Amino acid sequence: PALFQMSGSQPQVGRGVPCLRCRGMCTGFEPHSWRKICKSCKCSQEEHGLSSELEDDRKIGRLLSDSKYSTLTARLKGGDGVRIYKRNRMIVTNPNISGKDPTFDTITYEWAPPGLAQKLAMQYMELIPKELQPVAGTDGAFHRRRRLTRQLPLYDQDPAHCRGLAEGEQKLMEEFVKKYKAEALGVGEVALPGQGGGGKEEGKPQDKSIDPGKAPESPNGALESAPTAGHYRCETCKQAVPGDCPVVYADRAGYSRQWHPACFVCCRCAEPLVDLIYFWKSGAAWCGRHYCESIRPRCAGCDEIIFSEDYQQVEGLAWHKKHFACLECETLLTGKPFTLANTSLLCTTCSQSR
């Protein structure tokens, strides 16, 4: 059964939208001045409904523009040069012949791998768990949007959406984003084993044969072991990949590596990589959130990346100094006693009154 109707009726983030987690206990979203939570119930913005599909497509469009994946974006009409994600939807029409007169069932996938024949795209969908297939109106479509919010927060790419940047840090963030777009950001492609990267070079046919005497080189110059005699294995589970089943390729990993569709996940959180958007580092694929955290600390208070070298650290967590404050009364806690529950700081007074 559908969890939410993924349509214009989907509740939007904003003041007055009730919290999905609190089930009526929270009367409506009250934005906090700098935390990404509701002042009323302390739940995240996403618990009060997701951003609109257009906002999501604009966000991914911004991420992929100025990168080698800008072909997946299009110029927004009248948008002053703004680029929007050309999200590949897939509509599948199946004849339903159970009744006297044949009818047609139409299924819309909110996203499907681009550039594929429908048969191969459907094979790809069947290789991921049913509850993760992004069919409009189902849990799968909702969870895709949820992962998009979680894995690719707008404030990890756009300084205009950051509250934690101090004077002079905007330039640092712009350089950070420019660097990851050039060195780490990638979008996986789907193809049959041995056919990744086909037709990438000016339409010139690519030699699919692998010279057994020479291992292919990955983009970082490291030699990779070549599959022998057309025998391919998944990078994550190490199981053999059937020759007639689509796999995921990551160009930054080199085309001698491939993943089962269900195995193309973040190496840190093991979540499926939304729309195959990955960040390549240390020989592994990361989601955007965990890649950014692996380069710079993330503030446990405002959830933004910290660009200052002067920040507070406790038990492996980090805070902007101005955000090292009690969750309830907002008292700054530097040099004061406090308790830490999960990632929430409480002063001794608020801790005792809970």
Coordinates of C-alpha atoms in Angstrom, one line a residue:
P1 CA 0.0 0.0 0.0
A2 CA 1.1 3.5 -0.7
L3 CA 2.5 5.4 2.2
F4 CA 2.1 8.8 0.6
Q5 CA 0.4 10.0 -2.6
M6 CA 3.4 11.5 -4.4
S7 CA 1.5 14.4 -6.1
G8 CA 0.8 18.0 -5.7
S9 CA -1.0 17.2 -2.5
Q10 CA 2.3 16.0 -0.8
P11 CA 2.8 18.3 2.2
Q12 CA 5.5 20.8 1.7
V13 CA 8.2 22.0 4.2
G14 CA 7.0 25.2 5.9
R15 CA 5.4 26.8 8.8
G16 CA 2.2 25.1 9.9
V17 CA 2.9 21.7 8.3
P18 CA 2.3 19.0 11.0
C19 CA 5.1 16.6 11.8
L20 CA 4.9 13.1 10.2
R21 CA 6.7 11.5 13.1
C22 CA 4.8 13.1 16.0
R23 CA 1.4 12.1 14.5
G24 CA -0.6 15.2 15.6
M25 CA 1.5 16.0 18.7
C26 CA 3.2 18.9 16.8
T27 CA 0.8 21.5 15.5
G28 CA 3.0 22.7 12.8
F29 CA 6.6 23.4 11.7
E30 CA 8.2 26.3 13.4
P31 CA 11.7 26.9 11.9
H32 CA 14.6 27.3 14.3
S33 CA 16.9 30.2 13.7
W34 CA 19.9 28.0 12.8
R35 CA 19.2 24.3 13.6
K36 CA 17.6 22.3 10.8
I37 CA 14.7 21.3 13.2
C38 CA 11.3 22.4 14.3
K39 CA 11.3 24.6 17.5
S40 CA 8.1 23.0 18.6
C41 CA 8.8 19.2 18.4
K42 CA 12.6 19.2 17.7
C43 CA 12.1 16.9 14.7
S44 CA 13.9 17.6 11.4
Q45 CA 12.5 19.7 8.6
E46 CA 12.0 16.5 6.4
E47 CA 9.7 15.0 9.1
H48 CA 7.3 17.9 8.3
G49 CA 7.2 17.0 4.6
L50 CA 9.6 16.9 1.7
S51 CA 10.6 19.8 -0.6
S52 CA 8.8 19.9 -3.9
E53 CA 10.0 17.9 -6.9
L54 CA 10.9 21.1 -8.7
E55 CA 13.1 22.2 -5.8
D56 CA 14.7 18.7 -5.8
D57 CA 15.4 18.9 -9.5
R58 CA 16.8 22.4 -9.2
K59 CA 19.1 21.2 -6.4
I60 CA 20.5 18.3 -8.4
G61 CA 20.7 20.6 -11.5
R62 CA 22.9 23.0 -9.4
L63 CA 25.1 20.1 -8.2
L64 CA 25.7 18.7 -11.7
S65 CA 26.1 22.0 -13.5
D66 CA 29.8 23.1 -13.8
S67 CA 30.8 19.4 -13.7
K68 CA 31.4 16.8 -16.4
Y69 CA 27.8 15.6 -15.8
S70 CA 26.2 18.9 -16.9
T71 CA 24.7 17.0 -19.9
L72 CA 22.2 15.6 -17.3
T73 CA 20.9 19.2 -16.8
A74 CA 19.0 21.6 -19.0
R75 CA 18.7 25.4 -19.0
L76 CA 15.6 26.5 -17.2
K77 CA 13.4 28.6 -19.4
G78 CA 13.5 32.2 -18.2
G79 CA 15.7 31.1 -15.3
D80 CA 18.7 33.5 -15.9
G81 CA 21.0 30.7 -16.9
V82 CA 20.0 28.4 -14.0
R83 CA 20.2 24.7 -14.9
I84 CA 17.7 22.1 -13.8
Y85 CA 18.1 18.3 -13.5
K86 CA 16.8 16.4 -16.6
R87 CA 15.4 13.7 -14.4
N88 CA 14.6 10.6 -16.4
R89 CA 11.1 9.5 -15.7
M90 CA 9.9 6.2 -17.1
I91 CA 6.3 5.4 -18.0
V92 CA 5.5 1.7 -18.6
T93 CA 2.2 0.7 -20.1
N94 CA 1.1 -3.0 -19.6
P95 CA -2.0 -4.5 -21.1
N96 CA -4.4 -5.9 -18.5
I97 CA -6.3 -8.7 -20.3
S98 CA -8.1 -10.2 -17.2
G99 CA -11.4 -8.6 -18.1
K100 CA -13.6 -8.9 -21.2
D101 CA -12.2 -5.7 -22.7
P102 CA -8.5 -5.3 -22.5
T103 CA -7.4 -2.2 -20.5
F104 CA -3.9 -0.8 -19.8
D105 CA -2.1 -0.3 -16.5
T106 CA 0.3 2.6 -16.5
I107 CA 3.2 2.6 -14.0
T108 CA 5.3 5.8 -13.7
Y109 CA 8.8 5.5 -12.2
E110 CA 9.9 8.9 -10.7
W111 CA 13.4 8.1 -11.8
A112 CA 15.1 5.6 -14.1
P113 CA 18.7 5.3 -15.4
P114 CA 19.0 7.5 -18.4
G115 CA 20.1 6.4 -21.9
L116 CA 18.7 2.9 -21.7
A117 CA 16.2 0.9 -23.8
Q118 CA 13.1 0.3 -21.6
K119 CA 13.7 -3.4 -21.4
L120 CA 17.2 -2.9 -19.8
A121 CA 15.8 -0.1 -17.6
M122 CA 13.1 -2.5 -16.4
Q123 CA 15.7 -5.2 -15.8
Y124 CA 17.6 -2.7 -13.7
M125 CA 14.5 -1.9 -11.6
E126 CA 13.7 -5.6 -11.0
L127 CA 17.2 -6.0 -9.6
I128 CA 16.6 -3.6 -6.7
P129 CA 14.3 -4.4 -3.8
K130 CA 10.6 -3.7 -4.6
E131 CA 10.3 -1.3 -1.7
L132 CA 13.0 0.8 -3.2
Q133 CA 11.7 1.0 -6.7
P134 CA 10.6 4.6 -7.2
V135 CA 7.1 4.0 -8.5
A136 CA 5.0 7.1 -8.2
G137 CA 2.6 7.0 -5.2
T138 CA 4.5 4.2 -3.4
D139 CA 7.0 4.0 -0.4
G140 CA 9.8 3.6 -3.0
A141 CA 9.2 7.0 -4.5
F142 CA 8.9 8.6 -1.0
H143 CA 12.2 6.9 0.1
R144 CA 14.0 8.1 -3.0
R145 CA 13.1 11.7 -2.2
R146 CA 14.0 11.1 1.5
R147 CA 17.4 9.8 0.5
L148 CA 17.9 12.8 -1.8
T149 CA 17.3 15.2 1.1
R150 CA 19.6 13.2 3.4
Q151 CA 22.4 12.4 1.1
L152 CA 22.6 15.7 -0.8
P153 CA 21.7 18.5 1.5
L154 CA 21.5 21.8 -0.3
Y155 CA 23.8 23.5 2.4
D156 CA 26.6 21.1 1.4
Q157 CA 26.8 22.8 -2.1
D158 CA 25.3 26.3 -1.8
P159 CA 26.8 28.9 0.6
A160 CA 23.6 30.9 0.3
H161 CA 21.8 28.1 2.3
C162 CA 24.3 28.1 5.1
R163 CA 23.8 29.7 8.5
G164 CA 27.1 28.6 10.0
L165 CA 29.6 30.4 7.7
A166 CA 31.6 33.1 9.4
E167 CA 32.9 36.1 7.5
G168 CA 35.6 35.0 5.0
E169 CA 34.5 31.4 5.0
Q170 CA 32.2 31.6 1.9
K171 CA 35.3 31.5 -0.4
L172 CA 36.6 28.4 1.4
M173 CA 33.2 26.7 0.9
E174 CA 33.1 27.7 -2.8
E175 CA 36.6 26.2 -3.3
F176 CA 35.5 23.0 -1.4
V177 CA 32.5 22.6 -3.7
K178 CA 34.5 23.3 -6.9
K179 CA 37.2 20.7 -5.8
Y180 CA 34.7 17.9 -5.1
K181 CA 32.9 18.6 -8.4
A182 CA 36.2 18.3 -10.3
E183 CA 37.7 15.4 -8.3
A184 CA 35.0 13.2 -6.7
L185 CA 31.5 13.8 -7.9
G186 CA 30.1 11.1 -10.3
V187 CA 26.9 9.7 -11.7
G188 CA 26.8 5.9 -12.2
E189 CA 25.8 4.5 -15.5
V190 CA 23.9 1.3 -16.2
A191 CA 25.0 -1.2 -18.9
L192 CA 25.5 -4.9 -19.4
P193 CA 28.8 -6.4 -18.0
G194 CA 31.7 -5.4 -20.2
Q195 CA 29.8 -2.6 -21.9
G196 CA 30.4 0.3 -19.5
G197 CA 31.7 3.5 -21.0
G198 CA 30.5 2.4 -24.5
G199 CA 30.3 5.2 -27.1
K200 CA 31.7 7.8 -24.7
E201 CA 34.3 9.1 -27.1
E202 CA 32.8 11.0 -30.0
G203 CA 30.6 8.1 -31.0
K204 CA 33.7 6.1 -31.9
P205 CA 33.3 2.3 -31.2
Q206 CA 35.1 1.3 -28.1
D207 CA 37.2 -1.8 -27.9
K208 CA 35.4 -4.0 -25.3
S209 CA 38.2 -6.7 -25.3
I210 CA 40.6 -6.7 -22.4
D211 CA 44.2 -7.4 -23.0
P212 CA 45.0 -10.2 -20.5
G213 CA 48.6 -9.1 -20.4
K214 CA 47.8 -5.6 -19.2
A215 CA 45.5 -4.6 -16.4
P216 CA 43.5 -1.4 -17.1
E217 CA 44.5 1.8 -15.3
S218 CA 42.0 3.6 -13.1
P219 CA 41.7 7.4 -13.3
N220 CA 44.1 7.8 -10.3
G221 CA 46.8 5.8 -12.0
A222 CA 46.4 2.6 -9.9
L223 CA 46.5 -0.7 -11.7
E224 CA 43.3 -2.7 -11.5
S225 CA 42.9 -6.4 -11.9
A226 CA 41.2 -7.2 -15.1
P227 CA 38.3 -9.7 -15.2
T228 CA 39.4 -12.9 -16.9
A229 CA 37.5 -14.6 -19.7
G230 CA 34.5 -12.3 -19.4
H231 CA 34.0 -13.3 -15.8
Y232 CA 32.8 -10.2 -13.9
R233 CA 32.3 -9.7 -10.1
C234 CA 30.5 -7.1 -8.1
E235 CA 32.8 -4.8 -6.2
T236 CA 30.6 -4.8 -3.1
C237 CA 29.5 -8.5 -2.6
K238 CA 32.2 -10.1 -4.7
Q239 CA 29.7 -12.4 -6.3
A240 CA 29.7 -13.2 -10.0
V241 CA 27.7 -11.0 -12.3
P242 CA 25.6 -12.7 -15.0
G243 CA 26.4 -11.5 -18.5
D244 CA 22.8 -10.7 -19.3
C245 CA 22.0 -8.6 -16.2
P246 CA 22.6 -4.9 -16.1
V247 CA 25.3 -3.5 -13.7
V248 CA 26.3 -0.1 -12.5
Y249 CA 29.6 1.5 -13.6
A250 CA 31.3 4.5 -11.9
D251 CA 33.6 6.2 -14.4
R252 CA 35.8 7.5 -11.6
A253 CA 36.4 3.9 -10.5
G254 CA 37.5 2.8 -14.0
Y255 CA 35.4 0.5 -16.2
S256 CA 37.0 -2.8 -14.9
R257 CA 34.7 -2.4 -11.8
Q258 CA 31.0 -3.0 -11.7
W259 CA 28.2 -3.3 -9.1
H260 CA 24.9 -5.2 -8.9
P261 CA 22.2 -2.5 -8.9
A262 CA 21.3 -3.3 -5.3
C263 CA 25.0 -3.2 -4.2
F264 CA 25.8 0.4 -5.4
V265 CA 25.6 1.9 -1.9
C266 CA 27.5 4.4 0.2
C267 CA 30.6 2.7 1.8
R268 CA 29.8 4.6 5.1
C269 CA 26.0 4.3 5.6
A270 CA 25.3 1.4 3.2
E271 CA 22.3 3.4 1.8
P272 CA 21.6 3.0 -1.9
L273 CA 23.1 6.0 -3.8
V274 CA 20.2 8.2 -4.8
D275 CA 19.9 8.4 -8.7
L276 CA 23.3 6.8 -8.8
I277 CA 25.0 10.0 -7.6
Y278 CA 28.2 9.1 -5.9
F279 CA 31.5 10.7 -4.6
W280 CA 34.6 8.6 -5.2
K281 CA 37.3 8.6 -2.6
S282 CA 39.9 6.0 -1.3
G283 CA 38.7 3.4 -3.8
A284 CA 35.1 3.5 -2.7
A285 CA 31.8 5.2 -3.5
W286 CA 30.3 7.6 -0.9
C287 CA 27.0 9.5 -0.6
G288 CA 27.4 13.3 -0.7
R289 CA 26.8 13.7 3.1
H290 CA 29.4 11.2 4.2
Y291 CA 31.9 12.2 1.6
C292 CA 31.8 15.9 2.8
E293 CA 32.1 14.7 6.4
S294 CA 35.2 12.7 5.5
I295 CA 36.9 15.9 4.3
R296 CA 35.7 18.4 6.9
P297 CA 33.9 18.0 10.2
R298 CA 30.1 18.5 10.3
C299 CA 28.4 20.6 13.0
A300 CA 26.2 18.4 15.2
G301 CA 24.1 21.5 16.0
C302 CA 23.3 23.0 12.6
D303 CA 24.3 20.0 10.4
E304 CA 26.5 22.2 8.2
I305 CA 30.2 21.6 7.2
I306 CA 32.6 23.5 9.5
F307 CA 35.2 25.6 7.6
S308 CA 36.8 27.1 10.7
E309 CA 39.8 25.4 12.3
D310 CA 38.5 26.6 15.7
Y311 CA 35.6 24.4 16.7
Q312 CA 34.4 22.4 19.6
Q313 CA 34.8 18.6 19.8
V314 CA 33.3 16.1 22.2
E315 CA 33.2 12.3 21.9
G316 CA 34.0 12.3 18.1
L317 CA 31.3 15.0 17.4
A318 CA 32.0 18.6 16.3
W319 CA 30.2 21.9 16.7
H320 CA 30.7 25.4 15.5
K321 CA 31.7 27.2 18.7
K322 CA 28.6 29.5 18.4
H323 CA 26.4 26.3 18.1
F324 CA 27.8 24.5 21.1
A325 CA 24.5 25.2 23.0
C326 CA 21.8 23.6 25.0
L327 CA 19.0 22.1 22.8
E328 CA 16.3 23.4 25.1
C329 CA 17.3 26.8 26.5
E330 CA 20.1 27.7 23.9
T331 CA 22.6 28.6 26.6
L332 CA 26.2 28.4 25.3
L333 CA 27.9 25.5 27.0
T334 CA 31.6 26.2 26.3
G335 CA 33.4 25.8 29.7
K336 CA 30.1 24.8 31.4
P337 CA 28.9 21.3 32.6
F338 CA 26.5 19.6 30.1
T339 CA 25.1 16.2 29.2
L340 CA 25.2 14.6 25.7
A341 CA 22.4 12.4 24.7
N342 CA 22.8 11.0 21.1
T343 CA 23.9 14.2 19.5
S344 CA 21.8 16.6 21.7
L345 CA 23.5 18.8 24.2
L346 CA 21.7 19.8 27.4
C347 CA 22.8 22.1 30.2
T348 CA 22.5 20.6 33.7
T349 CA 19.3 22.5 34.5
C350 CA 17.5 21.3 31.3
S351 CA 18.9 17.8 31.7
Q352 CA 17.4 17.5 35.2
S353 CA 14.0 18.8 34.2
R354 CA 13.6 16.3 31.4

